[in-house]
mmCIF file with all atom_site columns, C-alpha atoms in Angstrom:
data_model
loop_
_atom_site.group_PDB
_atom_site.id
_atom_site.type_symbol
_atom_site.label_atom_id
_atom_site.label_alt_id
_atom_site.label_comp_id
_atom_site.label_asym_id
_atom_site.label_entity_id
_atom_site.label_seq_id
_atom_site.pdbx_PDB_ins_code
_atom_site.Cartn_x
_atom_site.Cartn_y
_atom_site.Cartn_z
_atom_site.occupancy
_atom_site.B_iso_or_equiv
_atom_site.pdbx_formal_charge
_atom_site.auth_seq_id
_atom_site.auth_comp_id
_atom_site.auth_asym_id
_atom_site.auth_atom_id
_atom_site.pdbx_PDB_model_num
ATOM 1   C CA . UNK A 1 1   ? -0.105  -0.164 -0.127  1.00 61.00 ? 1   UNK A CA 1
ATOM 2   C CA . UNK A 1 2   ? 0.864   3.288  -1.264  1.00 73.00 ? 2   UNK A CA 1
ATOM 3   C CA . UNK A 1 3   ? 2.083   5.937  2.106   1.00 81.00 ? 3   UNK A CA 1
ATOM 4   C CA . UNK A 1 4   ? 1.475   2.974  4.969   1.00 88.00 ? 4   UNK A CA 1
ATOM 5   C CA . UNK A 1 5   ? 4.913   3.814  6.443   1.00 90.00 ? 5   UNK A CA 1
ATOM 6   C CA . UNK A 1 6   ? 4.416   8.162  6.360   1.00 92.00 ? 6   UNK A CA 1
ATOM 7   C CA . UNK A 1 7   ? 0.743   7.489  7.622   1.00 91.00 ? 7   UNK A CA 1
ATOM 8   C CA . UNK A 1 8   ? 2.709   5.384  10.573  1.00 92.00 ? 8   UNK A CA 1
ATOM 9   C CA . UNK A 1 9   ? 4.889   8.038  11.715  1.00 90.00 ? 9   UNK A CA 1
ATOM 10  C CA . UNK A 1 10  ? 2.043   10.541 12.103  1.00 90.00 ? 10  UNK A CA 1
ATOM 11  C CA . UNK A 1 11  ? -0.085  8.398  14.261  1.00 90.00 ? 11  UNK A CA 1
ATOM 12  C CA . UNK A 1 12  ? 2.455   7.773  16.568  1.00 88.00 ? 12  UNK A CA 1
ATOM 13  C CA . UNK A 1 13  ? 2.592   11.403 17.165  1.00 85.00 ? 13  UNK A CA 1
ATOM 14  C CA . UNK A 1 14  ? -1.132  11.119 16.839  1.00 86.00 ? 14  UNK A CA 1
ATOM 15  C CA . UNK A 1 15  ? -1.672  8.559  19.585  1.00 86.00 ? 15  UNK A CA 1
ATOM 16  C CA . UNK A 1 16  ? 1.697   10.271 22.494  1.00 80.00 ? 16  UNK A CA 1
ATOM 17  C CA . UNK A 1 17  ? 0.640   13.523 24.279  1.00 71.00 ? 17  UNK A CA 1
ATOM 18  C CA . UNK A 1 18  ? 0.791   16.640 22.381  1.00 68.00 ? 18  UNK A CA 1
ATOM 19  C CA . UNK A 1 19  ? 4.204   17.539 24.431  1.00 74.00 ? 19  UNK A CA 1
ATOM 20  C CA . UNK A 1 20  ? 5.515   14.082 25.190  1.00 83.00 ? 20  UNK A CA 1
ATOM 21  C CA . UNK A 1 21  ? 8.774   13.515 23.100  1.00 89.00 ? 21  UNK A CA 1
ATOM 22  C CA . UNK A 1 22  ? 9.083   10.010 21.913  1.00 90.00 ? 22  UNK A CA 1
ATOM 23  C CA . UNK A 1 23  ? 12.614  8.589  20.372  1.00 93.00 ? 23  UNK A CA 1
ATOM 24  C CA . UNK A 1 24  ? 12.957  9.179  16.974  1.00 94.00 ? 24  UNK A CA 1
ATOM 25  C CA . UNK A 1 25  ? 12.083  6.843  14.766  1.00 93.00 ? 25  UNK A CA 1
ATOM 26  C CA . UNK A 1 26  ? 15.105  6.787  12.381  1.00 94.00 ? 26  UNK A CA 1
ATOM 27  C CA . UNK A 1 27  ? 13.402  3.510  11.344  1.00 94.00 ? 27  UNK A CA 1
ATOM 28  C CA . UNK A 1 28  ? 10.837  4.611  9.626   1.00 94.00 ? 28  UNK A CA 1
ATOM 29  C CA . UNK A 1 29  ? 12.233  7.480  8.157   1.00 95.00 ? 29  UNK A CA 1
ATOM 30  C CA . UNK A 1 30  ? 14.719  6.304  6.604   1.00 95.00 ? 30  UNK A CA 1
ATOM 31  C CA . UNK A 1 31  ? 11.607  3.577  4.464   1.00 95.00 ? 31  UNK A CA 1
ATOM 32  C CA . UNK A 1 32  ? 9.539   6.768  3.534   1.00 95.00 ? 32  UNK A CA 1
ATOM 33  C CA . UNK A 1 33  ? 12.397  8.257  2.748   1.00 94.00 ? 33  UNK A CA 1
ATOM 34  C CA . UNK A 1 34  ? 13.416  5.973  0.097   1.00 95.00 ? 34  UNK A CA 1
ATOM 35  C CA . UNK A 1 35  ? 9.882   5.388  -0.911  1.00 95.00 ? 35  UNK A CA 1
ATOM 36  C CA . UNK A 1 36  ? 10.097  9.238  -1.631  1.00 95.00 ? 36  UNK A CA 1
ATOM 37  C CA . UNK A 1 37  ? 12.727  8.565  -3.941  1.00 96.00 ? 37  UNK A CA 1
ATOM 38  C CA . UNK A 1 38  ? 11.419  5.805  -5.428  1.00 95.00 ? 38  UNK A CA 1
ATOM 39  C CA . UNK A 1 39  ? 8.660   7.285  -6.760  1.00 95.00 ? 39  UNK A CA 1
ATOM 40  C CA . UNK A 1 40  ? 10.613  10.519 -8.194  1.00 96.00 ? 40  UNK A CA 1
ATOM 41  C CA . UNK A 1 41  ? 12.502  7.622  -9.619  1.00 96.00 ? 41  UNK A CA 1
ATOM 42  C CA . UNK A 1 42  ? 9.383   5.529  -11.880 1.00 95.00 ? 42  UNK A CA 1
ATOM 43  C CA . UNK A 1 43  ? 7.626   9.619  -11.875 1.00 95.00 ? 43  UNK A CA 1
ATOM 44  C CA . UNK A 1 44  ? 10.505  10.293 -13.534 1.00 95.00 ? 44  UNK A CA 1
ATOM 45  C CA . UNK A 1 45  ? 10.502  7.229  -16.256 1.00 95.00 ? 45  UNK A CA 1
ATOM 46  C CA . UNK A 1 46  ? 7.160   7.330  -17.266 1.00 94.00 ? 46  UNK A CA 1
ATOM 47  C CA . UNK A 1 47  ? 7.087   10.975 -18.222 1.00 92.00 ? 47  UNK A CA 1
ATOM 48  C CA . UNK A 1 48  ? 10.383  9.963  -20.019 1.00 92.00 ? 48  UNK A CA 1
ATOM 49  C CA . UNK A 1 49  ? 8.429   7.173  -22.171 1.00 93.00 ? 49  UNK A CA 1
ATOM 50  C CA . UNK A 1 50  ? 4.810   9.484  -22.778 1.00 91.00 ? 50  UNK A CA 1
ATOM 51  C CA . UNK A 1 51  ? 7.880   11.395 -24.474 1.00 89.00 ? 51  UNK A CA 1
ATOM 52  C CA . UNK A 1 52  ? 10.073  9.194  -25.747 1.00 91.00 ? 52  UNK A CA 1
ATOM 53  C CA . UNK A 1 53  ? 5.545   7.348  -27.156 1.00 90.00 ? 53  UNK A CA 1
ATOM 54  C CA . UNK A 1 54  ? 6.042   11.097 -28.715 1.00 88.00 ? 54  UNK A CA 1
ATOM 55  C CA . UNK A 1 55  ? 2.896   12.124 -26.383 1.00 86.00 ? 55  UNK A CA 1
ATOM 56  C CA . UNK A 1 56  ? 2.032   15.153 -24.810 1.00 82.00 ? 56  UNK A CA 1
ATOM 57  C CA . UNK A 1 57  ? 2.501   15.166 -21.639 1.00 77.00 ? 57  UNK A CA 1
ATOM 58  C CA . UNK A 1 58  ? -0.621  18.176 -20.928 1.00 81.00 ? 58  UNK A CA 1
ATOM 59  C CA . UNK A 1 59  ? -3.359  16.044 -23.184 1.00 84.00 ? 59  UNK A CA 1
ATOM 60  C CA . UNK A 1 60  ? -2.323  12.056 -22.780 1.00 81.00 ? 60  UNK A CA 1
ATOM 61  C CA . UNK A 1 61  ? -4.646  9.364  -20.946 1.00 87.00 ? 61  UNK A CA 1
ATOM 62  C CA . UNK A 1 62  ? -3.127  6.475  -20.617 1.00 91.00 ? 62  UNK A CA 1
ATOM 63  C CA . UNK A 1 63  ? -1.990  4.352  -18.884 1.00 90.00 ? 63  UNK A CA 1
ATOM 64  C CA . UNK A 1 64  ? 1.152   5.880  -18.244 1.00 91.00 ? 64  UNK A CA 1
ATOM 65  C CA . UNK A 1 65  ? -0.418  9.003  -17.754 1.00 90.00 ? 65  UNK A CA 1
ATOM 66  C CA . UNK A 1 66  ? -2.568  7.589  -14.943 1.00 93.00 ? 66  UNK A CA 1
ATOM 67  C CA . UNK A 1 67  ? 0.607   5.746  -13.277 1.00 92.00 ? 67  UNK A CA 1
ATOM 68  C CA . UNK A 1 68  ? 2.431   8.688  -13.166 1.00 93.00 ? 68  UNK A CA 1
ATOM 69  C CA . UNK A 1 69  ? -0.255  11.102 -10.797 1.00 93.00 ? 69  UNK A CA 1
ATOM 70  C CA . UNK A 1 70  ? -0.461  8.284  -8.235  1.00 94.00 ? 70  UNK A CA 1
ATOM 71  C CA . UNK A 1 71  ? 3.348   8.361  -8.325  1.00 95.00 ? 71  UNK A CA 1
ATOM 72  C CA . UNK A 1 72  ? 2.982   12.388 -8.129  1.00 95.00 ? 72  UNK A CA 1
ATOM 73  C CA . UNK A 1 73  ? 0.472   12.555 -5.626  1.00 95.00 ? 73  UNK A CA 1
ATOM 74  C CA . UNK A 1 74  ? 2.209   9.470  -3.728  1.00 95.00 ? 74  UNK A CA 1
ATOM 75  C CA . UNK A 1 75  ? 5.783   11.438 -3.315  1.00 95.00 ? 75  UNK A CA 1
ATOM 76  C CA . UNK A 1 76  ? 3.783   14.460 -2.568  1.00 95.00 ? 76  UNK A CA 1
ATOM 77  C CA . UNK A 1 77  ? 1.659   12.794 -0.139  1.00 95.00 ? 77  UNK A CA 1
ATOM 78  C CA . UNK A 1 78  ? 4.807   11.349 1.953   1.00 96.00 ? 78  UNK A CA 1
ATOM 79  C CA . UNK A 1 79  ? 6.929   14.690 1.090   1.00 95.00 ? 79  UNK A CA 1
ATOM 80  C CA . UNK A 1 80  ? 4.145   16.609 3.373   1.00 95.00 ? 80  UNK A CA 1
ATOM 81  C CA . UNK A 1 81  ? 3.574   13.938 6.116   1.00 94.00 ? 81  UNK A CA 1
ATOM 82  C CA . UNK A 1 82  ? 7.762   13.703 6.648   1.00 95.00 ? 82  UNK A CA 1
ATOM 83  C CA . UNK A 1 83  ? 7.246   17.832 6.646   1.00 96.00 ? 83  UNK A CA 1
ATOM 84  C CA . UNK A 1 84  ? 4.114   17.137 9.691   1.00 94.00 ? 84  UNK A CA 1
ATOM 85  C CA . UNK A 1 85  ? 6.697   14.641 11.611  1.00 94.00 ? 85  UNK A CA 1
ATOM 86  C CA . UNK A 1 86  ? 9.660   17.501 11.844  1.00 95.00 ? 86  UNK A CA 1
ATOM 87  C CA . UNK A 1 87  ? 7.477   19.535 12.414  1.00 95.00 ? 87  UNK A CA 1
ATOM 88  C CA . UNK A 1 88  ? 5.679   18.554 15.057  1.00 92.00 ? 88  UNK A CA 1
ATOM 89  C CA . UNK A 1 89  ? 8.808   17.352 16.894  1.00 94.00 ? 89  UNK A CA 1
ATOM 90  C CA . UNK A 1 90  ? 10.779  21.162 16.553  1.00 94.00 ? 90  UNK A CA 1
ATOM 91  C CA . UNK A 1 91  ? 7.215   22.209 18.354  1.00 93.00 ? 91  UNK A CA 1
ATOM 92  C CA . UNK A 1 92  ? 7.978   20.681 21.584  1.00 92.00 ? 92  UNK A CA 1
ATOM 93  C CA . UNK A 1 93  ? 11.919  21.118 21.222  1.00 93.00 ? 93  UNK A CA 1
ATOM 94  C CA . UNK A 1 94  ? 10.611  24.210 21.176  1.00 94.00 ? 94  UNK A CA 1
ATOM 95  C CA . UNK A 1 95  ? 8.468   24.444 24.345  1.00 92.00 ? 95  UNK A CA 1
ATOM 96  C CA . UNK A 1 96  ? 11.239  22.534 25.964  1.00 91.00 ? 96  UNK A CA 1
ATOM 97  C CA . UNK A 1 97  ? 13.836  25.368 25.499  1.00 91.00 ? 97  UNK A CA 1
ATOM 98  C CA . UNK A 1 98  ? 11.293  27.024 28.559  1.00 90.00 ? 98  UNK A CA 1
ATOM 99  C CA . UNK A 1 99  ? 10.315  23.746 30.219  1.00 91.00 ? 99  UNK A CA 1
ATOM 100 C CA . UNK A 1 100 ? 13.389  22.547 31.110  1.00 90.00 ? 100 UNK A CA 1
ATOM 101 C CA . UNK A 1 101 ? 15.560  25.577 30.216  1.00 90.00 ? 101 UNK A CA 1
ATOM 102 C CA . UNK A 1 102 ? 19.288  25.812 28.055  1.00 91.00 ? 102 UNK A CA 1
ATOM 103 C CA . UNK A 1 103 ? 20.662  21.368 28.724  1.00 91.00 ? 103 UNK A CA 1
ATOM 104 C CA . UNK A 1 104 ? 18.040  18.758 27.958  1.00 91.00 ? 104 UNK A CA 1
ATOM 105 C CA . UNK A 1 105 ? 17.972  15.773 30.207  1.00 92.00 ? 105 UNK A CA 1
ATOM 106 C CA . UNK A 1 106 ? 19.854  12.880 29.462  1.00 93.00 ? 106 UNK A CA 1
ATOM 107 C CA . UNK A 1 107 ? 16.318  10.895 28.937  1.00 92.00 ? 107 UNK A CA 1
ATOM 108 C CA . UNK A 1 108 ? 14.892  13.600 26.621  1.00 92.00 ? 108 UNK A CA 1
ATOM 109 C CA . UNK A 1 109 ? 17.927  14.005 24.773  1.00 92.00 ? 109 UNK A CA 1
ATOM 110 C CA . UNK A 1 110 ? 18.177  10.574 24.023  1.00 93.00 ? 110 UNK A CA 1
ATOM 111 C CA . UNK A 1 111 ? 15.093  10.656 22.196  1.00 94.00 ? 111 UNK A CA 1
ATOM 112 C CA . UNK A 1 112 ? 16.770  13.310 19.834  1.00 94.00 ? 112 UNK A CA 1
ATOM 113 C CA . UNK A 1 113 ? 18.256  12.515 16.804  1.00 94.00 ? 113 UNK A CA 1
ATOM 114 C CA . UNK A 1 114 ? 21.725  14.988 15.410  1.00 95.00 ? 114 UNK A CA 1
ATOM 115 C CA . UNK A 1 115 ? 19.521  17.319 13.819  1.00 95.00 ? 115 UNK A CA 1
ATOM 116 C CA . UNK A 1 116 ? 16.863  17.705 16.392  1.00 95.00 ? 116 UNK A CA 1
ATOM 117 C CA . UNK A 1 117 ? 19.979  18.615 19.059  1.00 95.00 ? 117 UNK A CA 1
ATOM 118 C CA . UNK A 1 118 ? 21.633  21.035 16.580  1.00 96.00 ? 118 UNK A CA 1
ATOM 119 C CA . UNK A 1 119 ? 18.100  22.482 16.375  1.00 96.00 ? 119 UNK A CA 1
ATOM 120 C CA . UNK A 1 120 ? 17.044  22.142 20.313  1.00 96.00 ? 120 UNK A CA 1
ATOM 121 C CA . UNK A 1 121 ? 20.861  23.698 20.557  1.00 95.00 ? 121 UNK A CA 1
ATOM 122 C CA . UNK A 1 122 ? 20.458  26.547 17.342  1.00 95.00 ? 122 UNK A CA 1
ATOM 123 C CA . UNK A 1 123 ? 16.888  27.565 19.117  1.00 94.00 ? 123 UNK A CA 1
ATOM 124 C CA . UNK A 1 124 ? 19.010  28.264 22.524  1.00 93.00 ? 124 UNK A CA 1
ATOM 125 C CA . UNK A 1 125 ? 22.102  30.857 21.407  1.00 93.00 ? 125 UNK A CA 1
ATOM 126 C CA . UNK A 1 126 ? 19.055  32.504 19.409  1.00 92.00 ? 126 UNK A CA 1
ATOM 127 C CA . UNK A 1 127 ? 16.545  32.802 22.191  1.00 90.00 ? 127 UNK A CA 1
ATOM 128 C CA . UNK A 1 128 ? 19.633  33.923 24.342  1.00 90.00 ? 128 UNK A CA 1
ATOM 129 C CA . UNK A 1 129 ? 20.962  36.351 21.678  1.00 85.00 ? 129 UNK A CA 1
ATOM 130 C CA . UNK A 1 130 ? 18.090  38.220 21.755  1.00 86.00 ? 130 UNK A CA 1
ATOM 131 C CA . UNK A 1 131 ? 17.771  42.446 22.789  1.00 85.00 ? 131 UNK A CA 1
ATOM 132 C CA . UNK A 1 132 ? 14.475  43.682 24.166  1.00 80.00 ? 132 UNK A CA 1
ATOM 133 C CA . UNK A 1 133 ? 13.856  47.242 22.624  1.00 78.00 ? 133 UNK A CA 1
ATOM 134 C CA . UNK A 1 134 ? 14.667  49.704 24.898  1.00 84.00 ? 134 UNK A CA 1
ATOM 135 C CA . UNK A 1 135 ? 11.139  51.749 24.019  1.00 82.00 ? 135 UNK A CA 1
ATOM 136 C CA . UNK A 1 136 ? 8.572   50.151 23.456  1.00 82.00 ? 136 UNK A CA 1
ATOM 137 C CA . UNK A 1 137 ? 6.608   51.876 21.466  1.00 85.00 ? 137 UNK A CA 1
ATOM 138 C CA . UNK A 1 138 ? 6.872   51.961 17.737  1.00 81.00 ? 138 UNK A CA 1
ATOM 139 C CA . UNK A 1 139 ? 7.601   55.060 14.657  1.00 80.00 ? 139 UNK A CA 1
ATOM 140 C CA . UNK A 1 140 ? 5.678   54.399 11.492  1.00 76.00 ? 140 UNK A CA 1
ATOM 141 C CA . UNK A 1 141 ? 6.194   56.739 8.297   1.00 79.00 ? 141 UNK A CA 1
ATOM 142 C CA . UNK A 1 142 ? 3.753   57.194 6.378   1.00 71.00 ? 142 UNK A CA 1
ATOM 143 C CA . UNK A 1 143 ? 4.702   57.660 2.675   1.00 77.00 ? 143 UNK A CA 1
ATOM 144 C CA . UNK A 1 144 ? 1.331   58.836 1.259   1.00 75.00 ? 144 UNK A CA 1
ATOM 145 C CA . UNK A 1 145 ? -1.964  59.706 2.924   1.00 70.00 ? 145 UNK A CA 1
ATOM 146 C CA . UNK A 1 146 ? -4.653  56.330 2.158   1.00 70.00 ? 146 UNK A CA 1
ATOM 147 C CA . UNK A 1 147 ? -7.359  57.372 4.334   1.00 73.00 ? 147 UNK A CA 1
ATOM 148 C CA . UNK A 1 148 ? -9.071  55.744 7.348   1.00 73.00 ? 148 UNK A CA 1
ATOM 149 C CA . UNK A 1 149 ? -8.058  52.536 8.384   1.00 73.00 ? 149 UNK A CA 1
ATOM 150 C CA . UNK A 1 150 ? -9.731  50.049 10.586  1.00 73.00 ? 150 UNK A CA 1
ATOM 151 C CA . UNK A 1 151 ? -7.454  49.071 13.351  1.00 73.00 ? 151 UNK A CA 1
ATOM 152 C CA . UNK A 1 152 ? -8.429  46.137 15.109  1.00 72.00 ? 152 UNK A CA 1
ATOM 153 C CA . UNK A 1 153 ? -11.370 47.984 17.543  1.00 74.00 ? 153 UNK A CA 1
ATOM 154 C CA . UNK A 1 154 ? -10.414 51.176 16.749  1.00 76.00 ? 154 UNK A CA 1
ATOM 155 C CA . UNK A 1 155 ? -10.177 53.977 13.496  1.00 70.00 ? 155 UNK A CA 1
ATOM 156 C CA . UNK A 1 156 ? -7.412  55.302 12.996  1.00 71.00 ? 156 UNK A CA 1
ATOM 157 C CA . UNK A 1 157 ? -6.669  58.483 9.863   1.00 70.00 ? 157 UNK A CA 1
ATOM 158 C CA . UNK A 1 158 ? -3.021  57.778 8.685   1.00 64.00 ? 158 UNK A CA 1
ATOM 159 C CA . UNK A 1 159 ? -1.836  61.536 6.497   1.00 61.00 ? 159 UNK A CA 1
ATOM 160 C CA . UNK A 1 160 ? 1.426   62.722 6.914   1.00 52.00 ? 160 UNK A CA 1
#
């Protein structure tokens, strides 16, 4: 079945608590990544076959076209599942910074892969380097008068 491994990654996220970090599932992640490569190769070969037969890619509706569509959609779905998996893990890692500080305990660090460890370090460094503004007010310069503008629950007139 196409995209079965990719859906397993997302089911893993769904079964866990939102703030609970599970070990990075490198085996399934790599399987999905390899499936993406396979779908890409199949897609390329089908597109090449259509072109070699002298058919128009835009208007041809034969078995090769529909096979290419299936591989293309499977490739997109797998990529989206991989991105959703990584994005949700990144969200959890960002929230951990505020809960545990800059140094994660060993039980959390063992659940991260190398790129997630680097992401956590870079995220912590970025937060430490932030300097709050001295003045809380903002000066806005207007180039031309556009009339009245609705800002939330009030109306403001923007002029030169």
